Short mmCIF file of C-alpha atoms in Angstrom, two decimals:
data_model
loop_
_atom_site.label_atom_id
_atom_site.label_comp_id
_atom_site.label_asym_id
_atom_site.label_seq_id
_atom_site.Cartn_x
_atom_site.Cartn_y
_atom_site.Cartn_z
CA MET A 1 -8.97 4.70 -15.01
CA MET A 2 -6.73 6.40 -17.02
CA ASN A 3 -3.17 5.91 -18.40
CA LYS A 4 -0.67 6.75 -15.83
CA LEU A 5 2.26 6.65 -18.27
CA SER A 6 1.25 5.95 -22.24
CA PHE A 7 3.73 6.69 -24.10
CA PHE A 8 6.59 4.24 -21.33
CA ASN A 9 3.81 1.21 -21.83
CA LYS A 10 4.71 1.58 -25.45
CA SER A 11 7.98 1.21 -25.05
CA ASN A 12 7.71 -1.00 -21.58
CA TYR A 13 9.86 1.13 -19.88
CA ALA A 14 10.69 -0.20 -16.35
CA PHE A 15 11.63 2.29 -13.74
CA THR A 16 14.35 1.58 -11.07
CA LYS A 17 13.68 1.96 -7.55
CA GLU A 18 15.75 4.58 -7.58
CA GLN A 19 14.42 6.88 -10.12
CA LYS A 20 10.89 5.98 -8.97
CA CYS A 21 11.70 7.81 -5.32
CA LYS A 22 13.26 10.78 -8.06
CA ILE A 23 10.19 11.05 -9.40
CA ASN A 24 7.85 10.43 -5.78
CA HIS A 25 10.99 13.23 -4.55
CA ASP A 26 10.44 15.53 -7.70
CA LEU A 27 6.21 15.90 -7.48
CA ASN A 28 6.99 15.68 -2.88
CA ALA A 29 8.01 18.26 -3.79
CA SER A 30 6.37 19.71 -5.66
CA ASN A 31 3.69 19.19 -3.76
CA ILE A 32 4.90 20.18 -1.03
CA THR A 33 6.06 24.11 -2.27
CA ARG A 34 2.60 24.35 -3.78
CA ILE A 35 0.08 23.08 -0.32
CA LYS A 36 3.05 25.80 1.23
CA LEU A 37 1.26 28.75 -1.03
CA PHE A 38 -2.18 27.04 0.16
CA LEU A 39 -2.03 27.30 4.25
CA VAL A 40 0.06 30.22 4.41
CA SER A 41 -2.81 31.64 2.17
CA TYR A 42 -5.00 30.35 4.76
CA MET A 43 -3.50 31.82 7.71
CA ILE A 44 -3.30 35.22 5.70
CA PHE A 45 -7.07 34.56 4.85
CA GLU A 46 -8.25 33.18 8.20
CA LEU A 47 -6.23 35.77 10.50
CA VAL A 48 -8.14 39.10 8.55
CA PHE A 49 -10.90 37.14 9.20
CA ILE A 50 -10.78 36.80 12.22
CA LEU A 51 -9.82 40.35 13.16
CA PHE A 52 -11.74 42.44 11.39
CA ASN A 53 -14.88 39.78 10.85
CA ASP A 54 -15.35 37.73 13.45
CA ILE A 55 -14.22 39.43 17.01
CA PRO A 56 -15.78 43.15 16.29
CA TYR A 57 -19.19 40.74 15.49
CA MET A 58 -18.20 38.95 19.25
CA MET A 59 -18.24 42.20 20.16
CA ASN A 60 -20.35 44.59 19.27
CA PRO A 61 -23.33 42.19 17.56
CA SER A 62 -24.64 45.32 15.04
CA PHE A 63 -20.94 45.21 13.83
CA HIS A 64 -22.38 45.23 9.97
CA ALA A 65 -20.57 41.58 8.79
CA VAL A 66 -19.77 39.11 6.06
CA TRP A 67 -20.71 36.86 7.99
CA ASN A 68 -22.44 36.85 11.29
CA ASP A 69 -22.32 33.71 13.91
CA ASN A 70 -20.09 32.86 16.82
CA ARG A 71 -19.30 29.69 14.64
CA PHE A 72 -18.23 31.16 11.52
CA PHE A 73 -15.04 31.88 13.65
CA ILE A 74 -14.38 28.34 14.94
CA LEU A 75 -14.42 27.51 11.27
CA HIS A 76 -12.19 30.80 10.88
CA LEU A 77 -9.55 28.95 13.97
CA ILE A 78 -10.06 25.24 13.46
CA ILE A 79 -9.11 26.37 9.38
CA LEU A 80 -5.79 28.87 11.11
CA PHE A 81 -5.03 26.30 13.37
CA VAL A 82 -5.15 23.77 10.95
CA SER A 83 -2.50 25.75 8.31
CA ILE A 84 -0.17 27.01 11.67
CA ILE A 85 0.87 23.37 12.89
CA GLY A 86 0.79 21.50 8.15
CA ILE A 87 3.39 24.39 7.68
CA VAL A 88 5.05 23.03 11.24
CA LEU A 89 4.78 19.87 10.38
CA ILE A 90 6.18 20.57 6.68
CA LYS A 91 8.62 22.45 8.33
CA ILE A 92 10.00 19.60 10.44
CA LEU A 93 9.65 17.01 7.50
CA GLY A 94 11.35 19.39 5.55
CA LYS A 95 15.42 18.16 7.89
CA TYR A 96 14.67 14.22 6.67
CA GLU A 97 15.71 13.10 2.91
CA GLU A 98 12.47 12.95 1.18
CA CYS A 99 12.39 9.30 0.49
CA ARG A 100 12.65 8.80 3.34
CA VAL A 101 9.16 10.54 5.18
CA GLU A 102 8.03 9.80 1.53
CA LYS A 103 4.92 7.84 2.82
CA ILE A 104 3.92 10.67 5.35
CA TYR A 105 4.05 13.52 3.42
CA LYS A 106 1.81 10.92 0.98
CA LEU A 107 -0.25 10.84 3.78
CA LEU A 108 0.17 14.40 4.78
CA ILE A 109 -1.25 16.31 1.34
CA PRO A 110 -4.59 14.60 1.24
CA ILE A 111 -5.55 14.80 4.65
CA LEU A 112 -4.30 18.84 4.66
CA THR A 113 -6.05 19.17 1.59
CA SER A 114 -9.31 17.27 2.83
CA LEU A 115 -9.46 18.91 5.45
CA LEU A 116 -9.34 22.48 4.65
CA LEU A 117 -11.67 21.82 2.08
CA SER A 118 -13.88 20.24 4.32
CA SER A 119 -13.90 23.38 6.36
CA MET A 120 -14.78 25.50 3.43
CA ALA A 121 -17.52 22.63 3.06
CA ILE A 122 -19.11 23.09 6.32
CA ILE A 123 -19.13 27.34 5.61
CA ASN A 124 -20.92 27.35 2.50
CA GLY A 125 -22.98 24.70 4.82
CA LEU A 126 -23.47 27.56 7.38
CA ASP A 127 -23.65 30.45 4.84
CA LEU A 128 -26.74 28.62 3.22
CA ALA A 129 -27.80 28.07 7.01
CA VAL A 130 -27.56 31.23 8.42
CA HIS A 131 -27.96 33.33 4.36
CA GLY A 132 -30.42 31.22 3.42
CA ASN A 133 -28.20 31.30 -0.16
CA ILE A 134 -25.61 29.33 -0.58
CA THR A 135 -22.44 30.47 -2.17
CA SER A 136 -19.55 29.41 -4.80
CA VAL A 137 -16.62 29.60 -2.11
CA PHE A 138 -16.27 26.28 -1.71
CA ILE A 139 -16.46 24.81 -4.89
CA ALA A 140 -14.65 28.21 -6.20
CA ASN A 141 -11.30 26.22 -3.46
CA LEU A 142 -12.64 22.87 -5.03
CA ILE A 143 -11.15 23.65 -8.07
CA ILE A 144 -8.66 25.06 -7.74
CA PHE A 145 -6.62 22.27 -5.62
CA SER A 146 -7.28 20.04 -8.30
CA ALA A 147 -5.51 22.03 -10.16
CA VAL A 148 -2.85 22.77 -7.98
CA ILE A 149 -2.02 20.19 -6.30
CA LEU A 150 -1.21 16.86 -7.42
CA MET A 151 -2.59 13.25 -6.76
CA ARG A 152 -3.18 10.82 -8.84
CA PHE A 153 -5.77 8.96 -10.06
CA PRO A 154 -8.59 7.32 -7.06
CA LEU A 155 -6.16 8.91 -4.26
CA ASN A 156 -8.25 12.11 -5.92
CA LEU A 157 -11.41 10.73 -5.43
CA VAL A 158 -11.25 9.82 -2.10
CA VAL A 159 -9.65 12.80 -1.22
CA TYR A 160 -12.14 14.97 -3.00
CA SER A 161 -15.19 12.93 -2.39
CA ILE A 162 -14.57 13.25 2.18
CA PRO A 163 -15.24 17.38 1.26
CA PHE A 164 -18.01 16.66 -1.59
CA LEU A 165 -19.67 15.04 0.56
CA VAL A 166 -19.78 17.63 3.58
CA TYR A 167 -20.98 20.08 0.85
CA ILE A 168 -23.88 17.80 0.02
CA GLY A 169 -24.43 17.36 3.88
CA GLY A 170 -25.25 20.92 4.05
CA LEU A 171 -27.57 21.16 1.10
CA VAL A 172 -29.18 18.25 3.10
CA ILE A 173 -29.53 19.54 6.24
CA PHE A 174 -30.42 23.38 5.06
CA GLN A 175 -31.16 23.61 2.02
CA HIS A 176 -35.37 23.58 2.61
CA ASN A 177 -36.63 24.01 -1.03
CA VAL A 178 -36.72 20.84 -3.03
CA ASN A 179 -35.51 22.04 -6.28
CA SER A 180 -32.63 24.47 -5.41
CA LEU A 181 -30.90 21.58 -3.37
CA ILE A 182 -31.36 19.00 -6.45
CA SER A 183 -29.70 22.04 -9.06
CA ASN A 184 -27.10 22.70 -6.47
CA GLY A 185 -26.83 19.23 -6.22
CA VAL A 186 -26.46 18.51 -10.12
CA ASN A 187 -24.18 21.42 -10.19
CA GLY A 188 -22.49 19.81 -7.24
CA LEU A 189 -21.62 17.23 -8.67
CA ILE A 190 -21.01 18.16 -12.32
CA TYR A 191 -18.29 19.90 -10.58
CA PHE A 192 -16.34 17.02 -8.44
CA LEU A 193 -16.26 14.69 -11.89
CA ALA A 194 -15.05 18.22 -13.79
CA VAL A 195 -12.74 18.16 -10.96
CA ILE A 196 -11.46 14.55 -10.72
CA LEU A 197 -10.79 14.60 -14.71
CA ILE A 198 -8.60 17.92 -14.38
CA SER A 199 -6.72 16.96 -10.89
CA THR A 200 -6.44 13.03 -13.52
CA VAL A 201 -4.98 14.86 -16.16
CA ILE A 202 -3.40 17.38 -15.04
CA TYR A 203 -0.81 14.59 -12.62
CA ASN A 204 -0.79 12.44 -14.92
CA ASN A 205 1.15 14.85 -17.46
CA TYR A 206 3.63 16.47 -14.92
CA TYR A 207 4.16 12.56 -13.58
CA GLU A 208 5.10 12.13 -17.26
CA LYS A 209 7.21 15.74 -17.21
CA ILE A 210 9.31 14.25 -15.16
CA ALA A 211 10.10 10.38 -15.99
CA LYS A 212 11.02 12.06 -18.82
CA ASN A 213 13.00 14.68 -17.50
CA ILE A 214 14.71 11.72 -15.69
CA ILE A 215 15.20 9.26 -18.67
CA LEU A 216 17.15 12.29 -21.00
CA GLU A 217 19.40 13.38 -17.75
CA GLU A 218 20.09 9.83 -17.48
CA THR A 219 20.19 8.92 -21.22
CA ILE A 220 22.49 11.82 -22.11
CA PHE A 221 24.96 11.18 -18.73
CA LYS A 222 24.71 7.88 -20.13
CA LEU A 223 25.80 8.88 -24.05
CA ASP A 224 28.62 11.89 -22.33
CA TYR A 225 30.47 8.47 -20.00
CA LEU A 226 30.19 7.05 -23.53
CA SER A 227 31.29 9.94 -25.49
CA ASN A 228 34.44 9.86 -22.82
CA HIS A 229 35.32 6.31 -21.79
CA ASP A 230 36.54 2.95 -22.60
CA ILE A 231 32.78 0.58 -22.95
CA LEU A 232 35.69 -2.66 -22.36
CA THR A 233 37.74 -1.11 -19.04
CA GLY A 234 35.56 1.64 -17.98
CA LEU A 235 38.21 3.91 -18.13
CA LEU A 236 39.06 6.60 -20.35
CA ASN A 237 38.86 6.60 -23.82
CA ARG A 238 41.88 8.43 -25.64
CA ARG A 239 39.71 11.02 -26.05
CA CYS A 240 39.14 12.20 -23.22
CA PHE A 241 42.79 11.14 -21.24
CA SER A 242 44.53 13.42 -23.67
CA ALA A 243 42.37 16.74 -23.68
CA GLN A 244 42.99 16.32 -19.26
CA ALA A 245 45.96 15.51 -19.59
CA SER A 246 46.48 18.98 -21.18
CA GLU A 247 44.36 20.71 -18.48
CA LYS A 248 46.67 19.74 -15.83
CA MET A 249 49.56 19.98 -16.89
CA LYS A 250 48.23 23.66 -17.41
CA ILE A 251 48.43 24.03 -13.53
CA LEU A 252 51.34 21.63 -13.58
CA THR A 253 52.94 24.77 -15.77
CA GLU A 254 51.74 27.55 -13.35
CA THR A 255 52.82 25.00 -9.63
CA LYS A 256 56.02 23.52 -11.34
CA LYS A 257 55.01 20.67 -9.94
CA ALA A 258 55.95 17.31 -11.29
CA ALA A 259 53.88 14.47 -12.57
CA ALA A 260 54.66 11.05 -13.72
CA LEU A 261 53.41 9.05 -16.71
CA ILE A 262 53.50 5.28 -16.50
CA LEU A 263 53.26 3.09 -19.93
CA VAL A 264 51.64 -0.38 -19.07
CA ASP A 265 51.86 -3.88 -20.68
CA ILE A 266 49.82 -6.68 -20.45
CA ASP A 267 52.47 -9.41 -20.09
CA TYR A 268 51.88 -12.34 -23.11
CA PHE A 269 48.47 -10.93 -23.05
CA LYS A 270 48.49 -12.10 -27.04
CA ASP A 271 48.05 -15.81 -26.08
CA VAL A 272 45.68 -15.18 -23.59
CA ASN A 273 43.82 -14.50 -25.97
CA ASP A 274 45.28 -17.11 -28.67
CA LYS A 275 44.87 -19.93 -26.19
CA LEU A 276 41.33 -19.03 -23.69
CA GLY A 277 39.92 -16.59 -25.87
CA HIS A 278 38.29 -13.39 -25.95
CA PRO A 279 35.98 -13.53 -24.07
CA ILE A 280 38.65 -14.37 -21.12
CA GLY A 281 40.88 -11.19 -22.02
CA ASP A 282 38.53 -9.55 -20.99
CA ILE A 283 38.18 -10.35 -18.23
CA VAL A 284 41.77 -9.70 -17.64
CA LEU A 285 41.75 -6.03 -19.54
CA LYS A 286 38.81 -5.64 -16.96
CA GLU A 287 40.66 -6.50 -13.33
CA THR A 288 43.52 -5.27 -14.30
CA SER A 289 42.27 -1.83 -14.74
CA ARG A 290 40.52 -2.62 -11.39
CA ILE A 291 44.37 -2.99 -9.83
CA PHE A 292 44.57 0.52 -11.99
CA MET A 293 41.53 2.68 -9.98
CA GLU A 294 42.51 1.39 -5.90
CA HIS A 295 46.27 2.40 -6.76
CA ILE A 296 45.80 6.09 -7.88
CA LYS A 297 44.64 9.29 -6.68
CA PRO A 298 41.47 10.48 -7.67
CA ASN A 299 43.57 13.77 -9.44
CA ASP A 300 45.26 10.80 -11.60
CA LEU A 301 44.45 9.86 -14.33
CA ILE A 302 44.38 6.03 -16.25
CA THR A 303 43.19 5.39 -20.24
CA ARG A 304 43.31 2.40 -21.74
CA TRP A 305 45.72 3.33 -24.40
CA GLY A 306 45.46 0.52 -26.78
CA GLY A 307 45.01 -3.56 -26.96
CA GLU A 308 45.72 -4.43 -23.41
CA GLU A 309 48.42 -0.95 -23.29
CA PHE A 310 47.64 1.37 -20.68
CA LEU A 311 48.53 4.76 -20.01
CA VAL A 312 48.62 6.82 -15.78
CA PHE A 313 49.23 10.28 -15.88
CA LEU A 314 50.68 10.51 -11.97
CA PHE A 315 49.66 14.32 -10.68
CA ASP A 316 52.05 16.02 -8.81
CA THR A 317 54.03 13.43 -8.48
CA SER A 318 57.52 12.88 -8.27
CA ILE A 319 59.67 10.13 -10.07
CA ASP A 320 59.78 8.10 -7.25
CA GLU A 321 57.44 8.22 -5.91
CA ALA A 322 55.93 6.84 -10.03
CA TYR A 323 59.13 4.40 -9.40
CA VAL A 324 56.85 2.79 -5.64
CA ILE A 325 53.27 3.28 -7.03
CA ALA A 326 54.07 1.41 -10.40
CA GLU A 327 56.52 -0.89 -8.14
CA LYS A 328 52.76 -1.45 -6.13
CA ILE A 329 50.24 -2.47 -9.28
CA ARG A 330 53.23 -4.48 -10.61
CA VAL A 331 52.95 -6.65 -7.39
CA ALA A 332 49.01 -6.06 -7.65
CA ILE A 333 48.06 -7.77 -10.48
CA GLN A 334 51.70 -10.17 -10.02
CA ASP A 335 49.86 -11.64 -6.73
CA ASN A 336 46.03 -11.20 -8.55
CA VAL A 337 44.46 -14.61 -9.05
CA ILE A 338 41.39 -14.04 -11.59
CA VAL A 339 38.84 -16.94 -11.24
CA THR A 340 35.62 -17.77 -13.98
CA ASP A 341 33.65 -20.30 -15.20
CA LYS A 342 35.76 -22.24 -16.66
CA ILE A 343 39.67 -21.84 -15.47
CA GLN A 344 42.58 -19.16 -13.22
CA ILE A 345 44.74 -17.99 -14.65
CA LYS A 346 47.19 -15.13 -13.18
CA ILE A 347 49.15 -12.45 -15.11
CA THR A 348 52.35 -10.44 -15.12
CA ALA A 349 52.67 -6.38 -16.46
CA SER A 350 55.84 -4.43 -18.08
CA PHE A 351 55.80 -0.74 -16.27
CA GLY A 352 58.07 1.91 -17.93
CA ILE A 353 58.25 5.56 -16.00
CA SER A 354 58.78 9.08 -17.24
CA LEU A 355 58.71 11.93 -15.94
CA LEU A 356 57.11 15.04 -17.23
CA LYS A 357 58.31 18.37 -16.32
CA ASP A 358 60.02 21.73 -17.74
CA ASN A 359 57.91 22.77 -20.28
CA PHE A 360 54.67 20.70 -19.65
CA SER A 361 52.59 21.23 -23.11
CA GLU A 362 55.65 20.64 -24.99
CA SER A 363 56.98 17.51 -22.75
CA PHE A 364 54.75 15.48 -23.66
CA ASP A 365 55.22 13.47 -26.30
CA ALA A 366 58.58 13.62 -25.49
CA SER A 367 57.57 12.13 -22.04
CA TYR A 368 55.59 9.26 -23.22
CA LYS A 369 58.25 8.16 -26.08
CA SER A 370 60.98 7.30 -22.80
CA ALA A 371 58.42 5.96 -21.16
CA ASP A 372 57.73 3.29 -24.50
CA VAL A 373 61.94 3.55 -24.17
CA ALA A 374 61.59 1.56 -20.65
CA LEU A 375 58.97 0.02 -21.55
CA TYR A 376 60.09 -2.09 -24.39
CA GLN A 377 63.66 -2.71 -21.54
CA ALA A 378 60.77 -4.00 -19.08
CA LYS A 379 59.93 -6.17 -21.63
CA GLU A 380 63.89 -6.42 -22.55
CA GLN A 381 64.72 -7.26 -18.89
CA GLY A 382 62.56 -11.00 -18.36
CA ARG A 383 59.12 -8.85 -18.54
CA ASN A 384 56.70 -7.96 -14.85
CA LYS A 385 59.01 -4.92 -14.17
CA VAL A 386 59.06 -1.63 -13.47
CA VAL A 387 62.19 0.20 -15.03
CA ILE A 388 62.48 4.13 -15.21
CA ALA A 389 63.69 6.37 -18.73
CA SER A 390 67.53 6.44 -18.35
CA LEU A 391 66.74 10.72 -18.60
CA ASP A 392 65.15 10.82 -15.42
CA MET A 393 67.04 8.33 -13.29
#
């Protein structure tokens, strides 16, 4: 069997459940589009054959028809019904999530493929029985299906073997010339093996293409995330925070709404690192970041400003509202017990608040300095406090 993903086998890349679902989703979506095209085409062709060949012949046997046998009408009718039922089923299944109906699609597409091709193989046999010669209709359809429908090995071998055996059965039953039987059988086998090879190669290439695209998308997302976030805490880094704050200040300038800055410093964080070690200090930073994220609004911003300092941008928030938020965060940090493998610790933090107002593009630096002064005052007053900058009180 051909290697399905030799490129990724070399890197020993293991797909997650979500990635596999995404790959199957893309494969199924592509296959559904392709099989729908076949079903619609068959439906149109069969309607034409029935209306302009089969029915006129049944009404008038002297009518010059391409397929002058009532059994062709039955086969054309079967193909028409299969096409209609297939389209209806796909329409119904389309209302559900792809991963939920994945197993159904895995059965539906092979079944539809096998039914349509088997019908073509029977028509091929009838051609031989009625007209005494074999046509290339079945082989042509087999090649087209193998090139269009995405099917992995050995599933394609099973699916295409059924109509091929029907084709061989028609040859054995209706082909009385031994030389023609052997010739058509050998040629059919060569085409069949080529179909399996074509189908497998196309599926493998398409699978690999989708897999590469998924990995590329995730890699780009991860790189973008790493370029905009602090690796330890997952908060925005200073560059991204500054860029987003600048955009939000433009909105505030236009709407004349208020915003507030909160500068936060973890109390005695140096002692935590020195006495308990940097791994414990990292846990403290992560826990503190988690508490911040639980208390700010989705359109607010927060960054790890440096070391144990955090800066919060509260969008559309008054100074009084900012104080309430800061106080809730302070209490949450104070009451939180940080549990590690070796120790349980509690920490506190000091807060300085300032208001962004008037010309926001010019006041950010000034407001930050005011928040820094207020933070210093909070530390001077014994730490674990929230202080509003004097100009904003």
